[in-house]
Amino acid sequence: VQLQASGGGMVQAGGSLRLSCAASGRTVSSYYMGWFRQAPGKEREFVAGIMWSGGVTRYADSEKGRFTISRDDAKNTVHLLMNSLKPEDTAVYYCAASKIPTITDRRYDYWGQGTQVTVSS
């Protein structure tokens, strides 16, 4: 599975961004897709995840109500819509694919290259 993340950028606090993760590979539909982020000096953390089949979603508590993960089956793309962004959301955001539903980054088998999100106050 190959993953290509895009959509990062700079935005003011309160603004929105939509990240995209384009997936390719014959068995991509059998994977659990997750978004993670890593801020400078901090560990990588789970943000949101979605079952490719069925669309069941999960969010980190701090993102509930602000972020929405979705998938576009026709384009093999997973999106992360981020609203009401805060300076503390500043990080490099990564998409990843796992054979099982999990929030643990070491259980993910494939990773995209990361996209920078910067939120200014």
Coordinates of N, CA and C in Angstrom, one line a residue:
V1 N 0.8 -1.2 0.0 CA 0.0 0.0 0.0 C 0.9 1.2 0.0
Q2 N 0.6 2.2 -0.9 CA 1.3 3.4 -1.0 C 0.3 4.5 -0.5
L3 N 0.8 5.4 0.3 CA 0.0 6.5 0.8 C 0.6 7.9 0.5
Q4 N -0.2 8.8 0.1 CA 0.3 10.1 -0.3 C -0.6 11.2 0.4
A5 N 0.0 11.8 1.4 CA -0.8 12.8 2.2 C -0.6 14.2 1.5
S6 N -1.7 15.0 1.6 CA -1.6 16.4 1.1 C -2.6 17.3 1.8
G7 N -2.5 18.6 1.6 CA -3.5 19.5 2.1 C -3.1 20.3 3.3
G8 N -1.9 20.1 3.8 CA -1.5 20.9 4.9 C -1.2 22.4 4.5
G9 N -1.0 23.2 5.5 CA -0.7 24.6 5.2 C -0.7 25.4 6.5
M10 N -0.8 26.7 6.3 CA -0.9 27.6 7.4 C -2.3 28.3 7.5
V11 N -2.8 28.3 8.7 CA -4.1 28.9 8.9 C -4.2 29.6 10.2
Q12 N -5.0 30.6 10.3 CA -5.2 31.3 11.6 C -6.1 30.4 12.5
A13 N -6.0 30.7 13.8 CA -6.8 30.0 14.8 C -8.3 30.2 14.4
G14 N -9.0 29.1 14.6 CA -10.4 29.2 14.2 C -10.7 28.8 12.8
G15 N -9.7 28.7 12.0 CA -9.9 28.3 10.6 C -10.0 26.8 10.4
S16 N -10.0 26.4 9.1 CA -10.2 25.0 8.7 C -9.2 24.6 7.7
L17 N -8.9 23.3 7.7 CA -8.1 22.7 6.6 C -8.7 21.3 6.4
R18 N -8.5 20.8 5.1 CA -8.9 19.5 4.8 C -7.6 18.7 4.3
L19 N -7.3 17.7 5.0 CA -6.1 16.9 4.6 C -6.7 15.7 3.8
S20 N -5.9 15.3 2.8 CA -6.2 14.1 2.0 C -5.1 13.1 2.0
C21 N -5.5 11.8 1.9 CA -4.6 10.7 1.9 C -5.0 9.8 0.8
A22 N -4.2 9.9 -0.3 CA -4.5 9.0 -1.5 C -3.8 7.7 -1.3
A23 N -4.6 6.6 -1.4 CA -4.1 5.3 -1.2 C -4.1 4.5 -2.4
S24 N -3.1 3.7 -2.6 CA -3.0 2.8 -3.8 C -2.6 1.4 -3.4
G25 N -3.0 0.4 -4.1 CA -2.6 -0.9 -3.8 C -3.8 -1.8 -3.9
R26 N -3.6 -3.0 -4.2 CA -4.7 -3.9 -4.6 C -5.7 -4.2 -3.4
T27 N -5.1 -4.2 -2.2 CA -5.9 -4.6 -1.0 C -6.2 -3.4 -0.1
V28 N -6.2 -2.2 -0.6 CA -6.3 -1.0 0.3 C -7.7 -1.0 1.0
S29 N -8.7 -1.6 0.4 CA -10.0 -1.6 1.0 C -10.1 -2.4 2.3
S30 N -9.1 -3.3 2.5 CA -9.2 -4.1 3.7 C -8.4 -3.5 4.9
Y31 N -7.9 -2.3 4.8 CA -7.1 -1.7 5.8 C -7.9 -0.7 6.6
Y32 N -7.5 -0.5 7.8 CA -7.9 0.6 8.7 C -7.0 1.8 8.5
M33 N -7.6 2.9 8.2 CA -6.9 4.1 7.9 C -6.9 5.1 9.1
G34 N -5.7 5.5 9.5 CA -5.6 6.4 10.6 C -4.8 7.7 10.2
W35 N -5.1 8.8 11.0 CA -4.4 10.0 10.9 C -3.7 10.2 12.3
F36 N -2.4 10.5 12.2 CA -1.6 10.8 13.4 C -1.0 12.2 13.2
R37 N -0.5 12.7 14.3 CA 0.3 14.0 14.2 C 1.4 13.9 15.2
Q38 N 2.4 14.7 14.8 CA 3.6 14.8 15.7 C 4.0 16.3 15.7
A39 N 4.0 16.9 16.9 CA 4.4 18.2 17.1 C 5.9 18.2 17.5
P40 N 6.6 19.3 17.3 CA 8.0 19.3 17.7 C 8.2 19.0 19.2
G41 N 9.1 18.0 19.4 CA 9.4 17.7 20.8 C 8.4 16.8 21.5
K42 N 7.4 16.4 20.7 CA 6.3 15.5 21.3 C 6.3 14.2 20.6
E43 N 5.6 13.2 21.2 CA 5.5 11.9 20.6 C 4.3 12.0 19.5
R44 N 4.4 11.1 18.6 CA 3.3 11.0 17.6 C 2.1 10.5 18.3
E45 N 0.9 11.1 17.9 CA -0.3 10.8 18.6 C -1.4 10.5 17.6
F46 N -2.3 9.6 18.0 CA -3.5 9.3 17.2 C -4.5 10.5 17.1
V47 N -5.0 10.7 15.9 CA -6.0 11.8 15.7 C -7.3 11.2 15.4
A48 N -7.4 10.4 14.4 CA -8.7 9.8 13.9 C -8.4 8.6 13.1
G49 N -9.4 7.7 13.0 CA -9.3 6.5 12.2 C -10.6 6.1 11.6
I50 N -10.6 5.4 10.5 CA -11.8 4.9 9.9 C -11.6 3.6 9.2
M51 N -12.6 2.7 9.4 CA -12.6 1.5 8.7 C -12.9 1.7 7.2
W52 N -12.1 1.2 6.3 CA -12.3 1.5 4.9 C -13.7 0.8 4.5
S53 N -13.9 -0.4 5.1 CA -15.1 -1.1 4.8 C -16.1 -0.8 5.9
G54 N -17.2 -0.1 5.6 CA -18.2 0.2 6.6 C -18.1 1.6 7.2
G55 N -16.9 2.2 7.2 CA -16.8 3.6 7.5 C -16.9 3.9 9.0
V56 N -16.8 2.9 9.9 CA -16.8 3.2 11.3 C -15.6 4.1 11.7
T57 N -15.9 5.1 12.5 CA -14.8 6.1 12.8 C -14.5 6.1 14.3
R58 N -13.3 6.7 14.5 CA -12.9 6.9 15.9 C -12.0 8.1 16.0
Y59 N -12.2 8.9 17.1 CA -11.4 10.1 17.2 C -10.7 10.2 18.6
A60 N -9.6 10.9 18.6 CA -9.0 11.2 19.9 C -10.0 12.2 20.6
D61 N -10.0 12.1 21.9 CA -11.0 13.0 22.7 C -10.8 14.4 22.4
S62 N -9.6 14.9 22.2 CA -9.4 16.3 21.9 C -9.9 16.8 20.6
E63 N -10.1 15.8 19.7 CA -10.6 16.2 18.3 C -12.0 16.0 18.1
K64 N -12.7 15.3 19.0 CA -14.1 15.1 18.8 C -14.9 16.4 18.7
G65 N -15.7 16.4 17.6 CA -16.5 17.6 17.4 C -15.8 18.6 16.5
R66 N -14.5 18.5 16.4 CA -13.8 19.5 15.6 C -13.3 18.9 14.3
F67 N -12.9 17.6 14.3 CA -12.3 16.9 13.2 C -13.3 15.9 12.7
T68 N -13.3 15.7 11.4 CA -14.1 14.7 10.7 C -13.3 13.9 9.7
I69 N -13.3 12.6 9.9 CA -12.6 11.7 9.0 C -13.6 11.1 8.1
S70 N -13.3 10.9 6.8 CA -14.2 10.3 5.9 C -13.4 9.7 4.8
R71 N -14.1 8.9 4.0 CA -13.4 8.2 2.9 C -14.1 8.4 1.6
D72 N -13.4 8.4 0.5 CA -14.0 8.5 -0.9 C -13.6 7.2 -1.6
D73 N -14.5 6.3 -1.6 CA -14.2 5.0 -2.2 C -13.8 5.1 -3.6
A74 N -14.5 5.9 -4.4 CA -14.2 6.0 -5.8 C -12.7 6.5 -6.1
K75 N -12.2 7.3 -5.2 CA -10.9 7.9 -5.4 C -9.8 7.2 -4.4
N76 N -10.3 6.2 -3.7 CA -9.3 5.6 -2.7 C -8.6 6.6 -1.9
T77 N -9.4 7.6 -1.4 CA -8.8 8.7 -0.6 C -9.5 8.8 0.7
V78 N -8.8 9.1 1.7 CA -9.3 9.4 3.1 C -9.0 10.9 3.4
H79 N -10.0 11.5 3.9 CA -9.9 13.0 4.2 C -10.0 13.2 5.7
L80 N -9.4 14.2 6.1 CA -9.5 14.7 7.5 C -9.9 16.2 7.5
L81 N -11.1 16.5 7.7 CA -11.6 17.9 7.8 C -11.4 18.4 9.2
M82 N -10.6 19.4 9.3 CA -10.3 20.0 10.6 C -10.8 21.4 10.7
N83 N -11.8 21.6 11.7 CA -12.4 22.8 11.9 C -12.0 23.4 13.3
S84 N -12.2 24.7 13.5 CA -11.9 25.3 14.7 C -10.5 25.0 15.2
L85 N -9.6 25.2 14.2 CA -8.2 24.9 14.5 C -7.6 25.8 15.6
K86 N -6.7 25.2 16.4 CA -6.1 25.9 17.5 C -4.5 25.8 17.3
P87 N -3.8 26.7 17.9 CA -2.4 26.7 17.7 C -1.8 25.4 18.2
E88 N -2.4 24.7 19.1 CA -1.9 23.4 19.6 C -2.1 22.3 18.6
D89 N -2.8 22.6 17.6 CA -3.0 21.6 16.5 C -1.8 21.6 15.5
T90 N -0.9 22.5 15.7 CA 0.2 22.6 14.8 C 1.1 21.4 15.0
A91 N 1.4 20.7 13.8 CA 2.1 19.5 13.8 C 2.3 19.0 12.4
V92 N 3.1 18.0 12.2 CA 3.1 17.2 11.0 C 2.1 16.1 11.1
Y93 N 1.2 16.1 10.1 CA 0.1 15.1 10.1 C 0.5 14.0 9.1
Y94 N 0.3 12.7 9.6 CA 0.6 11.6 8.8 C -0.7 10.7 8.7
C95 N -0.8 10.1 7.5 CA -1.9 9.1 7.3 C -1.1 7.7 7.3
A96 N -1.9 6.7 7.8 CA -1.3 5.4 7.9 C -2.3 4.3 7.7
A97 N -1.9 3.1 7.4 CA -2.8 2.0 7.2 C -2.4 0.8 8.0
S98 N -3.4 0.2 8.7 CA -3.2 -0.9 9.6 C -4.1 -2.0 9.2
K99 N -3.7 -3.2 9.4 CA -4.5 -4.4 9.1 C -5.6 -4.5 10.2
I100 N -5.5 -3.9 11.3 CA -6.5 -4.0 12.4 C -6.8 -2.6 12.8
P101 N -8.0 -2.4 13.4 CA -8.4 -1.1 14.0 C -7.6 -0.8 15.2
T102 N -6.8 0.2 15.2 CA -6.0 0.5 16.4 C -5.6 2.0 16.4
I103 N -5.3 2.5 17.6 CA -4.8 3.8 17.8 C -3.3 3.8 18.1
T104 N -2.7 2.6 18.1 CA -1.3 2.5 18.4 C -0.5 2.6 17.1
D105 N 0.4 3.6 17.1 CA 1.1 3.8 15.8 C 2.0 2.7 15.4
R106 N 2.6 1.9 16.4 CA 3.5 0.8 16.0 C 2.7 -0.3 15.3
R107 N 1.4 -0.3 15.4 CA 0.6 -1.4 14.7 C 0.3 -1.1 13.3
Y108 N 0.7 0.1 12.8 CA 0.4 0.5 11.5 C 1.6 0.0 10.5
D109 N 1.2 -0.4 9.4 CA 2.1 -1.1 8.5 C 2.6 -0.1 7.4
Y110 N 1.8 0.8 7.0 CA 2.2 1.7 6.0 C 2.0 3.2 6.4
W111 N 2.9 4.1 6.0 CA 2.8 5.5 6.3 C 3.0 6.4 5.1
G112 N 2.2 7.5 5.1 CA 2.4 8.5 4.1 C 3.6 9.4 4.6
Q113 N 3.9 10.4 3.8 CA 5.1 11.2 4.0 C 4.9 12.3 5.0
G114 N 3.7 12.6 5.4 CA 3.4 13.7 6.3 C 3.2 15.0 5.6
T115 N 2.3 15.8 6.2 CA 2.0 17.1 5.7 C 1.9 18.1 6.9
Q116 N 2.6 19.2 6.7 CA 2.7 20.2 7.8 C 1.4 21.0 8.0
V117 N 0.9 21.1 9.2 CA -0.2 22.0 9.5 C 0.3 23.0 10.6
T118 N 0.2 24.3 10.3 CA 0.6 25.3 11.2 C -0.6 26.3 11.4
V119 N -0.9 26.4 12.7 CA -2.0 27.2 13.1 C -1.5 28.4 13.9
S120 N -1.7 29.6 13.4 CA -1.2 30.8 14.1 C -2.3 31.4 15.0
S121 N -1.9 32.0 16.1 CA -2.8 32.6 17.0 C -3.2 34.0 16.6

